[in-house]
Short mmCIF file of C-alpha atoms and ligand atoms in Angstrom, two decimals:
data_model
loop_
_atom_site.label_atom_id
_atom_site.label_comp_id
_atom_site.label_asym_id
_atom_site.label_seq_id
_atom_site.Cartn_x
_atom_site.Cartn_y
_atom_site.Cartn_z
CA MET Z 1 42.08 -53.79 77.45
CA LEU Z 2 38.73 -55.59 77.76
CA THR Z 3 38.58 -58.67 79.98
CA ASP Z 4 39.02 -61.93 78.10
CA ILE Z 5 36.36 -64.21 79.56
CA GLU Z 6 37.77 -67.38 77.99
CA ALA Z 7 37.63 -70.08 80.68
CA GLU Z 8 40.79 -71.43 82.31
CA LEU Z 9 43.52 -69.77 80.27
CA THR Z 10 46.78 -71.66 80.85
CA GLY Z 11 50.16 -70.07 81.49
CA GLN Z 12 51.26 -70.90 77.95
CA GLU Z 13 48.10 -69.37 76.46
CA ARG Z 14 48.58 -66.17 78.45
CA ALA Z 15 52.25 -66.03 77.40
CA VAL Z 16 51.44 -66.29 73.67
CA ARG Z 17 48.60 -63.80 73.97
CA ASP Z 18 50.78 -61.32 75.88
CA ALA Z 19 53.68 -61.66 73.41
CA ALA Z 20 51.27 -61.13 70.49
CA HIS Z 21 49.69 -58.16 72.24
CA LYS Z 22 53.07 -56.54 72.89
CA PHE Z 23 54.07 -57.05 69.24
CA ALA Z 24 50.71 -55.67 68.06
CA LEU Z 25 50.99 -52.60 70.28
CA GLU Z 26 54.67 -51.77 69.92
CA VAL Z 27 55.45 -52.91 66.38
CA MET Z 28 52.29 -53.35 64.29
CA ARG Z 29 50.31 -50.27 65.24
CA PRO Z 30 53.05 -47.66 64.71
CA ALA Z 31 54.23 -49.34 61.49
CA ALA Z 32 50.67 -49.62 60.14
CA LYS Z 33 50.00 -45.95 60.84
CA GLN Z 34 53.04 -45.03 58.75
CA LEU Z 35 52.31 -47.47 55.94
CA ASP Z 36 48.63 -46.53 55.75
CA ALA Z 37 49.58 -42.87 55.21
CA LEU Z 38 51.82 -43.56 52.19
CA ALA Z 39 50.21 -42.19 49.04
CA ASP Z 40 51.91 -44.69 46.74
CA PRO Z 41 51.49 -48.41 47.63
CA ALA Z 42 54.86 -49.03 45.95
CA ASP Z 43 56.44 -47.24 48.94
CA VAL Z 44 54.92 -49.82 51.32
CA ILE Z 45 57.30 -52.43 49.88
CA ALA Z 46 60.33 -50.18 49.20
CA PRO Z 47 63.64 -51.64 50.49
CA ASN Z 48 63.74 -49.12 53.35
CA SER Z 49 60.09 -49.61 54.30
CA ILE Z 50 59.21 -50.32 57.93
CA LEU Z 51 57.24 -53.30 56.57
CA TRP Z 52 60.43 -55.36 56.58
CA ASP Z 53 61.05 -54.56 60.28
CA VAL Z 54 57.59 -55.89 61.01
CA PHE Z 55 58.42 -59.18 59.29
CA LYS Z 56 61.75 -59.44 61.14
CA LYS Z 57 60.33 -58.57 64.56
CA HIS Z 58 57.43 -61.00 64.11
CA LYS Z 59 59.99 -63.78 63.74
CA ALA Z 60 62.19 -62.45 66.53
CA ALA Z 61 59.20 -62.49 68.89
CA GLY Z 62 58.72 -66.20 68.11
CA LEU Z 63 55.33 -65.55 66.57
CA ASN Z 64 55.96 -66.72 63.01
CA ASP Z 65 55.71 -70.42 63.66
CA ILE Z 66 53.26 -70.94 66.47
CA GLU Z 67 52.16 -74.25 64.93
CA ALA Z 68 55.68 -75.69 65.31
CA SER Z 69 56.20 -74.34 68.83
CA THR Z 70 52.88 -75.85 69.97
CA ALA Z 71 53.19 -79.13 68.08
CA GLU Z 72 53.15 -81.23 71.26
CA LEU Z 73 49.76 -79.85 72.34
CA THR Z 74 46.34 -81.33 71.57
CA ALA Z 75 44.38 -79.97 68.60
CA LEU Z 76 42.07 -78.08 70.95
CA GLN Z 77 44.95 -76.53 72.88
CA ARG Z 78 46.54 -75.42 69.61
CA ALA Z 79 43.25 -73.93 68.41
CA ARG Z 80 42.89 -71.98 71.66
CA ILE Z 81 46.38 -70.52 71.28
CA ARG Z 82 45.84 -69.74 67.60
CA ALA Z 83 42.58 -67.90 68.44
CA LEU Z 84 44.27 -65.71 71.04
CA TYR Z 85 47.17 -64.96 68.67
CA SER Z 86 44.92 -64.15 65.67
CA GLU Z 87 42.72 -61.79 67.67
CA GLU Z 88 45.76 -59.83 68.86
CA MET Z 89 47.13 -59.63 65.31
CA GLY Z 90 43.82 -58.19 64.08
CA TRP Z 91 43.82 -55.81 67.05
CA GLY Z 92 47.28 -54.59 65.99
CA ASP Z 93 46.59 -54.15 62.27
CA SER Z 94 44.47 -56.36 60.03
CA GLY Z 95 46.43 -55.64 56.82
CA LEU Z 96 49.76 -56.57 58.38
CA ALA Z 97 48.13 -59.55 60.12
CA ILE Z 98 47.05 -60.90 56.74
CA SER Z 99 50.42 -60.22 55.13
CA LEU Z 100 52.25 -62.07 57.93
CA GLY Z 101 49.74 -64.91 57.95
CA VAL Z 102 49.59 -65.56 54.22
CA ALA Z 103 53.40 -65.44 54.04
CA ASN Z 104 53.27 -69.03 55.36
CA PHE Z 105 50.45 -70.16 53.07
CA HIS Z 106 52.61 -72.26 50.73
CA LYS Z 107 53.82 -74.40 53.65
CA THR Z 108 50.48 -76.23 53.92
CA PHE Z 109 50.86 -77.46 50.33
CA VAL Z 110 54.54 -78.27 50.66
CA MET Z 111 53.78 -80.41 53.73
CA MET Z 112 50.77 -81.99 52.03
CA SER Z 113 52.90 -82.94 49.02
CA GLY Z 114 55.73 -84.51 51.00
CA ARG Z 115 57.88 -84.01 47.86
CA PRO Z 116 61.52 -83.83 48.99
CA SER Z 117 62.51 -81.09 46.53
CA LEU Z 118 59.81 -78.79 47.92
CA VAL Z 119 60.23 -79.85 51.55
CA ASP Z 120 63.99 -79.21 51.43
CA ARG Z 121 63.65 -75.76 49.90
CA TYR Z 122 60.55 -74.44 51.67
CA LEU Z 123 60.64 -76.15 55.06
CA LYS Z 124 64.14 -77.36 55.86
CA SER Z 125 66.67 -75.05 54.20
CA SER Z 126 68.28 -72.20 56.11
CA SER Z 127 66.53 -69.68 53.82
CA ALA Z 128 63.05 -71.28 54.24
CA GLY Z 129 62.14 -68.67 56.85
CA ASP Z 130 62.82 -65.83 54.40
CA GLU Z 131 60.33 -67.04 51.79
CA ILE Z 132 57.10 -65.07 51.44
CA GLY Z 133 54.06 -67.01 50.31
CA CYS Z 134 50.72 -66.06 48.80
CA TRP Z 135 47.37 -67.59 47.88
CA ALA Z 136 46.95 -66.91 44.15
CA VAL Z 137 43.37 -67.94 43.48
CA THR Z 138 41.25 -65.08 42.12
CA GLU Z 139 41.58 -63.81 38.56
CA PRO Z 140 40.59 -60.69 36.65
CA ASP Z 141 37.47 -62.43 35.27
CA HIS Z 142 36.88 -64.80 38.20
CA GLY Z 143 36.70 -63.40 41.73
CA SER Z 144 33.60 -64.85 43.39
CA ASP Z 145 33.55 -67.56 40.70
CA GLN Z 146 36.71 -69.13 42.15
CA LEU Z 147 35.33 -69.46 45.66
CA GLY Z 148 31.64 -70.17 44.97
CA PHE Z 149 32.24 -73.87 44.36
CA THR Z 150 28.69 -74.90 45.28
CA GLU Z 151 27.19 -72.78 42.48
CA PRO Z 152 26.32 -74.02 38.95
CA HIS Z 153 29.03 -71.97 37.16
CA PHE Z 154 31.75 -74.03 38.90
CA THR Z 155 31.04 -77.09 36.78
CA ASP Z 156 30.10 -75.21 33.62
CA PRO Z 157 32.55 -76.32 30.88
CA SER Z 158 32.15 -73.00 29.05
CA VAL Z 159 33.76 -71.07 31.95
CA ARG Z 160 37.43 -70.68 31.11
CA GLY Z 161 39.94 -69.50 33.70
CA ASN Z 162 42.51 -66.74 33.19
CA CYS Z 163 45.33 -68.97 34.37
CA ILE Z 164 45.80 -72.45 32.93
CA ALA Z 165 48.46 -75.09 33.57
CA THR Z 166 48.94 -77.62 30.78
CA ARG Z 167 50.80 -80.91 31.15
CA ASP Z 168 53.85 -81.14 28.84
CA GLY Z 169 55.93 -84.29 29.35
CA ASP Z 170 57.45 -84.17 32.84
CA ASP Z 171 56.40 -80.55 33.31
CA TYR Z 172 53.41 -78.26 33.53
CA VAL Z 173 53.44 -75.03 31.55
CA ILE Z 174 51.52 -72.15 33.17
CA ARG Z 175 49.96 -69.38 31.08
CA GLY Z 176 47.84 -66.46 32.23
CA GLN Z 177 47.49 -64.27 35.28
CA LYS Z 178 46.01 -63.84 38.74
CA SER Z 179 44.04 -60.83 39.98
CA ALA Z 180 45.31 -57.54 41.41
CA TRP Z 181 44.03 -58.74 44.79
CA VAL Z 182 46.52 -61.48 45.58
CA SER Z 183 47.74 -60.63 49.09
CA ASN Z 184 51.56 -60.34 49.09
CA GLY Z 185 51.21 -60.59 45.28
CA THR Z 186 54.12 -58.36 44.34
CA ILE Z 187 56.46 -59.37 47.20
CA ALA Z 188 55.84 -63.12 47.36
CA THR Z 189 58.73 -65.44 46.52
CA VAL Z 190 56.48 -68.49 46.19
CA ALA Z 191 52.82 -69.00 45.30
CA ALA Z 192 50.25 -71.61 46.13
CA LEU Z 193 48.72 -71.25 42.68
CA PHE Z 194 45.12 -72.37 42.19
CA CYS Z 195 44.67 -72.68 38.43
CA GLN Z 196 42.67 -74.57 35.83
CA VAL Z 197 44.26 -77.78 34.56
CA ASP Z 198 41.48 -78.98 32.30
CA PRO Z 199 39.57 -76.12 30.68
CA SER Z 200 37.08 -78.54 29.11
CA GLU Z 201 35.61 -79.25 32.56
CA GLY Z 202 35.19 -75.74 33.96
CA LEU Z 203 36.64 -74.20 37.10
CA ARG Z 204 36.12 -77.41 39.08
CA SER Z 205 38.96 -79.00 37.13
CA GLY Z 206 41.65 -77.05 38.85
CA GLY Z 207 44.93 -77.90 40.45
CA VAL Z 208 47.17 -76.40 43.10
CA ALA Z 209 50.84 -75.91 42.26
CA VAL Z 210 53.66 -74.66 44.46
CA VAL Z 211 55.32 -72.17 42.12
CA PRO Z 212 58.68 -70.53 42.91
CA LEU Z 213 58.23 -66.97 41.73
CA ASP Z 214 61.82 -66.54 40.56
CA LEU Z 215 61.18 -68.79 37.55
CA PRO Z 216 61.58 -67.42 34.00
CA GLY Z 217 58.27 -66.04 32.70
CA VAL Z 218 56.93 -64.79 36.05
CA SER Z 219 56.26 -61.05 36.32
CA ARG Z 220 54.22 -58.79 38.59
CA GLY Z 221 51.82 -55.90 38.33
CA LYS Z 222 51.98 -52.67 40.25
CA PRO Z 223 50.93 -52.80 43.92
CA THR Z 224 47.19 -52.17 44.17
CA ASP Z 225 46.07 -48.79 45.51
CA LYS Z 226 43.01 -49.22 47.67
CA LEU Z 227 40.69 -47.92 50.41
CA GLY Z 228 41.57 -50.13 53.37
CA GLN Z 229 44.26 -52.51 54.62
CA ARG Z 230 46.80 -50.32 52.84
CA PRO Z 231 49.78 -51.87 54.66
CA LEU Z 232 48.85 -55.16 52.96
CA ASN Z 233 50.69 -55.50 49.65
CA GLN Z 234 48.47 -56.79 46.82
CA GLY Z 235 49.01 -57.17 43.10
CA GLU Z 236 48.85 -59.28 39.97
CA ILE Z 237 51.14 -62.16 39.10
CA PHE Z 238 51.61 -62.96 35.41
CA PHE Z 239 52.73 -66.31 34.02
CA ASP Z 240 54.21 -66.36 30.53
CA GLU Z 241 54.97 -69.99 29.62
CA VAL Z 242 56.23 -70.73 33.13
CA ARG Z 243 57.52 -74.29 33.31
CA ILE Z 244 57.37 -76.26 36.59
CA PRO Z 245 58.21 -79.93 37.23
CA ALA Z 246 54.99 -81.96 37.31
CA GLU Z 247 55.67 -82.85 40.94
CA TYR Z 248 55.12 -79.20 41.90
CA MET Z 249 51.44 -79.68 40.99
CA VAL Z 250 50.57 -81.00 44.42
CA VAL Z 251 46.78 -81.19 44.05
CA GLY Z 252 45.13 -82.58 40.94
CA LYS Z 253 41.65 -82.07 39.54
CA GLU Z 254 40.18 -85.05 41.45
CA ASN Z 255 40.77 -83.31 44.78
CA TYR Z 256 40.61 -79.68 43.74
CA GLN Z 257 37.10 -78.90 44.99
CA ASN Z 258 37.80 -80.54 48.37
CA ILE Z 259 40.94 -78.46 48.72
CA VAL Z 260 39.11 -75.20 47.91
CA GLN Z 261 36.63 -76.19 50.62
CA MET Z 262 39.38 -77.08 53.11
CA ILE Z 263 41.33 -73.87 52.54
CA LEU Z 264 38.24 -71.70 52.77
CA THR Z 265 37.33 -73.47 56.02
CA GLY Z 266 40.66 -72.53 57.59
CA ALA Z 267 40.96 -69.06 56.05
CA ASN Z 268 37.43 -67.95 56.90
CA ALA Z 269 37.77 -69.12 60.51
CA SER Z 270 41.01 -67.22 60.83
CA MET Z 271 39.44 -64.07 59.32
CA GLY Z 272 36.67 -64.28 61.93
CA GLN Z 273 39.20 -64.28 64.76
CA MET Z 274 41.29 -61.43 63.32
CA PHE Z 275 38.32 -59.16 62.78
CA VAL Z 276 37.11 -59.72 66.33
CA GLY Z 277 40.44 -58.04 67.14
CA LEU Z 278 39.62 -55.08 64.90
CA GLY Z 279 36.15 -54.75 66.46
CA ARG Z 280 37.68 -54.88 69.93
CA ALA Z 281 40.23 -52.20 69.01
CA SER Z 282 37.44 -49.93 67.75
CA LEU Z 283 35.43 -50.44 70.93
CA GLU Z 284 38.43 -49.69 73.16
CA HIS Z 285 39.16 -46.45 71.29
CA ALA Z 286 35.51 -45.43 71.58
CA ILE Z 287 35.41 -46.16 75.32
CA GLY Z 288 38.60 -44.14 75.85
CA TYR Z 289 37.46 -41.16 73.82
CA ALA Z 290 33.99 -41.09 75.37
CA ALA Z 291 35.56 -40.77 78.82
CA GLU Z 292 37.64 -37.75 77.73
CA ARG Z 293 35.43 -35.73 75.42
CA THR Z 294 33.16 -33.27 77.20
CA GLN Z 295 29.89 -31.96 75.74
CA GLY Z 296 26.84 -30.59 77.54
CA GLY Z 297 29.07 -29.96 80.56
CA ARG Z 298 30.10 -33.59 81.15
CA PRO Z 299 32.06 -36.41 79.52
CA ILE Z 300 30.02 -37.81 76.65
CA ASN Z 301 30.06 -41.26 78.30
CA GLN Z 302 27.72 -39.76 80.91
CA HIS Z 303 25.08 -39.20 78.24
CA GLN Z 304 22.60 -42.05 78.07
CA SER Z 305 22.65 -42.48 74.31
CA VAL Z 306 26.45 -42.78 74.21
CA LYS Z 307 26.39 -45.26 77.12
CA SER Z 308 23.86 -47.51 75.41
CA ARG Z 309 25.75 -47.31 72.09
CA LEU Z 310 28.99 -48.35 73.79
CA PHE Z 311 27.24 -51.25 75.48
CA LYS Z 312 25.75 -52.42 72.19
CA MET Z 313 29.24 -52.37 70.61
CA PHE Z 314 30.55 -54.37 73.57
CA MET Z 315 27.82 -57.02 73.14
CA GLN Z 316 28.49 -57.25 69.41
CA VAL Z 317 32.23 -57.80 69.90
CA GLU Z 318 31.69 -60.41 72.63
CA ALA Z 319 29.12 -62.30 70.50
CA ALA Z 320 31.53 -62.27 67.52
CA ARG Z 321 34.39 -63.47 69.72
CA ALA Z 322 32.29 -66.29 71.16
CA LEU Z 323 31.29 -67.49 67.68
CA ALA Z 324 34.80 -67.18 66.21
CA ARG Z 325 36.35 -69.22 69.01
CA ARG Z 326 33.61 -71.85 69.15
CA VAL Z 327 33.93 -72.48 65.41
CA ALA Z 328 37.72 -72.69 65.60
CA TYR Z 329 37.60 -75.14 68.52
CA TYR Z 330 34.97 -77.34 66.86
CA ASN Z 331 36.73 -77.43 63.50
CA ALA Z 332 40.06 -78.28 65.10
CA THR Z 333 38.63 -81.32 66.86
CA ASN Z 334 36.13 -82.68 64.34
CA PRO Z 335 35.82 -83.11 60.59
CA PRO Z 336 35.70 -79.35 59.86
CA LEU Z 337 32.46 -77.75 58.67
CA LEU Z 338 32.85 -74.87 56.23
CA GLN Z 339 29.41 -73.39 56.90
CA TYR Z 340 30.48 -72.60 60.47
CA SER Z 341 33.72 -70.96 59.32
CA ILE Z 342 31.69 -68.88 56.88
CA ALA Z 343 29.27 -67.90 59.66
CA SER Z 344 32.28 -66.78 61.70
CA LYS Z 345 33.88 -64.79 58.86
CA VAL Z 346 30.67 -63.09 57.72
CA PHE Z 347 29.43 -62.30 61.23
CA CYS Z 348 32.77 -61.08 62.58
CA THR Z 349 33.69 -58.92 59.57
CA GLN Z 350 30.20 -57.37 59.53
CA THR Z 351 30.51 -56.77 63.27
CA ALA Z 352 33.96 -55.24 62.82
CA PHE Z 353 32.55 -52.85 60.22
CA ASP Z 354 29.46 -51.95 62.28
CA VAL Z 355 31.47 -51.40 65.47
CA SER Z 356 34.23 -49.39 63.78
CA SER Z 357 31.63 -47.25 62.02
CA GLU Z 358 29.87 -46.63 65.34
CA ALA Z 359 33.26 -45.76 66.86
CA VAL Z 360 33.69 -43.07 64.17
CA GLN Z 361 30.24 -41.76 65.13
CA ILE Z 362 31.17 -41.59 68.82
CA PHE Z 363 34.33 -39.62 67.98
CA GLY Z 364 32.20 -37.14 66.01
CA GLY Z 365 34.05 -34.96 63.49
CA VAL Z 366 37.52 -35.92 64.64
CA GLY Z 367 36.63 -39.55 63.98
CA LEU Z 368 36.85 -38.73 60.30
CA THR Z 369 40.36 -37.31 60.55
CA LYS Z 370 43.70 -39.06 60.15
CA GLU Z 371 44.69 -37.82 63.61
CA PHE Z 372 42.60 -40.54 65.26
CA PRO Z 373 42.72 -44.27 64.50
CA VAL Z 374 39.05 -45.09 63.97
CA GLU Z 375 38.63 -43.97 60.35
CA LYS Z 376 41.44 -46.37 59.37
CA LEU Z 377 39.80 -49.20 61.32
CA MET Z 378 36.56 -48.58 59.45
CA ARG Z 379 38.33 -48.63 56.06
CA ASP Z 380 40.18 -51.80 57.02
CA ALA Z 381 36.97 -53.48 58.16
CA ARG Z 382 35.25 -52.49 54.94
CA ALA Z 383 37.81 -54.41 52.90
CA SER Z 384 37.27 -57.52 55.02
CA MET Z 385 33.69 -57.87 53.76
CA ILE Z 386 35.10 -58.56 50.26
CA GLU Z 387 38.35 -60.30 51.21
CA ASP Z 388 38.42 -64.12 51.29
CA GLY Z 389 35.13 -64.06 49.41
CA CYS Z 390 32.40 -61.40 49.31
CA ASN Z 391 30.23 -62.00 52.38
CA GLU Z 392 27.10 -62.52 50.31
CA ILE Z 393 28.78 -65.14 48.06
CA LEU Z 394 30.10 -66.94 51.12
CA GLY Z 395 26.48 -66.91 52.30
CA LEU Z 396 25.46 -68.75 49.13
CA VAL Z 397 28.14 -71.39 49.71
CA GLY Z 398 27.23 -71.72 53.39
CA ALA Z 399 23.52 -72.07 52.57
CA ALA Z 400 24.27 -74.85 50.08
CA LEU Z 401 25.92 -76.82 52.89
CA LEU Z 402 23.05 -76.56 55.38
C1 FAD Y 1 41.76 -57.12 51.16
C2 FAD Y 1 41.62 -58.22 50.16
C3 FAD Y 1 42.49 -59.32 50.20
C4 FAD Y 1 42.39 -60.33 49.21
N1 FAD Y 1 43.31 -61.34 49.21
C5 FAD Y 1 43.32 -62.23 48.18
C6 FAD Y 1 44.33 -63.23 48.10
O1 FAD Y 1 45.18 -63.36 48.98
N2 FAD Y 1 44.34 -64.04 47.01
C7 FAD Y 1 43.43 -63.93 46.01
O2 FAD Y 1 43.52 -64.69 45.04
N3 FAD Y 1 42.42 -63.01 46.09
C8 FAD Y 1 42.34 -62.17 47.14
N4 FAD Y 1 41.35 -61.22 47.23
C9 FAD Y 1 40.30 -61.21 46.21
C10 FAD Y 1 38.90 -61.54 46.78
O3 FAD Y 1 38.84 -62.92 47.10
C11 FAD Y 1 37.88 -61.12 45.73
O4 FAD Y 1 37.93 -59.70 45.66
C12 FAD Y 1 36.49 -61.56 46.08
O5 FAD Y 1 36.39 -62.97 46.03
C13 FAD Y 1 35.45 -60.94 45.16
O6 FAD Y 1 35.82 -61.05 43.81
P1 FAD Y 1 35.75 -59.76 42.87
O7 FAD Y 1 36.47 -58.67 43.56
O8 FAD Y 1 36.21 -60.19 41.52
O9 FAD Y 1 34.22 -59.35 42.83
P2 FAD Y 1 33.12 -60.06 41.90
O10 FAD Y 1 33.22 -61.52 42.03
O11 FAD Y 1 33.17 -59.47 40.56
O12 FAD Y 1 31.79 -59.58 42.61
C14 FAD Y 1 31.20 -58.30 42.37
C15 FAD Y 1 29.81 -58.28 43.01
O13 FAD Y 1 28.97 -59.24 42.37
C16 FAD Y 1 28.42 -60.13 43.33
N5 FAD Y 1 28.38 -61.48 42.76
C17 FAD Y 1 29.40 -62.14 42.14
N6 FAD Y 1 29.03 -63.38 41.79
C18 FAD Y 1 27.75 -63.52 42.15
C19 FAD Y 1 26.80 -64.58 42.08
N7 FAD Y 1 27.12 -65.77 41.52
N8 FAD Y 1 25.59 -64.39 42.61
C20 FAD Y 1 25.26 -63.22 43.19
N9 FAD Y 1 26.10 -62.17 43.29
C21 FAD Y 1 27.33 -62.30 42.78
C22 FAD Y 1 29.37 -60.07 44.52
O14 FAD Y 1 28.72 -60.39 45.73
C23 FAD Y 1 29.84 -58.63 44.49
O15 FAD Y 1 28.94 -57.80 45.18
C24 FAD Y 1 41.39 -60.24 48.22
C25 FAD Y 1 40.50 -59.15 48.21
C26 FAD Y 1 40.61 -58.16 49.16
C27 FAD Y 1 39.64 -57.00 49.10
#
């Protein structure tokens, strides 16, 4: 493992990092290898899938609710612990890290709402820990459109969403669908649904509803078959006249744009930290292999070009880590700034891709095979440049905030 040069790690920080590392090494990596190899993504979520062990063991290791177990700490102390945890999760497996992370996504909105019916079911009840959440925001016709809130289309009244909630007496009725990319989409039991509430005002007039996914009228698509992050379940959610009490619409159109900004600020910062972990994993594999593989009569790490490539990868990972942590610490202790979270996400995911691709190159031919882990890391990193917003669209949003 590379040295972590974070200054003055406390005993508690080391303990969380070490527990996360053990879980990543012993549970996530072997499970992810199995899940990645499954030809049919439906098998990833089959009742006997190892995926469910991962969920159980994550809880058993005390890692599912770090926020609660560190509630007495300062915001900076919590951010430091969260950064160490997220990096280890990404080091273990980025697809599983996202699945486990987004499983708690609805809780933010339940807490924000303070509505007793939601708080009792999703935070206090004995089954609250078994719920699986998701962030249902993108749509078949609106991927980048949903996140590019600084761009002109966002306020264009002619842009109609694919999922619309209409007020009807004491209820909202939801009609439409979300994209095939919703993480945990076909296994989630509850959605934080970002949808249009007033089509006459464009995508800006959205709302966020907490939607139990066992309601009549909810159905799912098939799990999405894709290049990378294959252990991460994704798929469509359809809403056919789904009726929710009006109090489940926890964000209205007045605050919608601020909430998109707030969520993107947290999600992008977290992505940055996780993909530092993936970059670090790639670098460690490359260092290990370069010490073992002999060509030209000596280990390839004795050849100057390999040495300098490994050192460049090391610098890239350390620079990404420094940025990811600095942004997380700043945003936890100040009014958060989205442009810095975007810088972290874009820089760290690009770094993860560049470093994992270079790791494949250092492995040579075997780097392309399923026998070694680096081709999977490269596929996983490739997905991250589209996930949580295409990097170039995030760049447009970040630039608008400078
Ligand atoms: C691994 C993964 C996990 C995901 N998880 C979730 C999730 O949990 N919930 C969810 O709702 N969604 C999720 N997504 C969806 C993701 O947010 C979208 O894929 C992403 O925002 C891009 O949307 P799109 O795929 O529709 O591409 P499009 O928006 O169609 O973009 C296609 C291309 O056009 C470019 N482009 C688009 N608009 C513009 C513009 N205005 N100016 C210039 N260029 C433009 C883009 O940069 C891109 O290159 C996930 C995606 C992935 C890959």
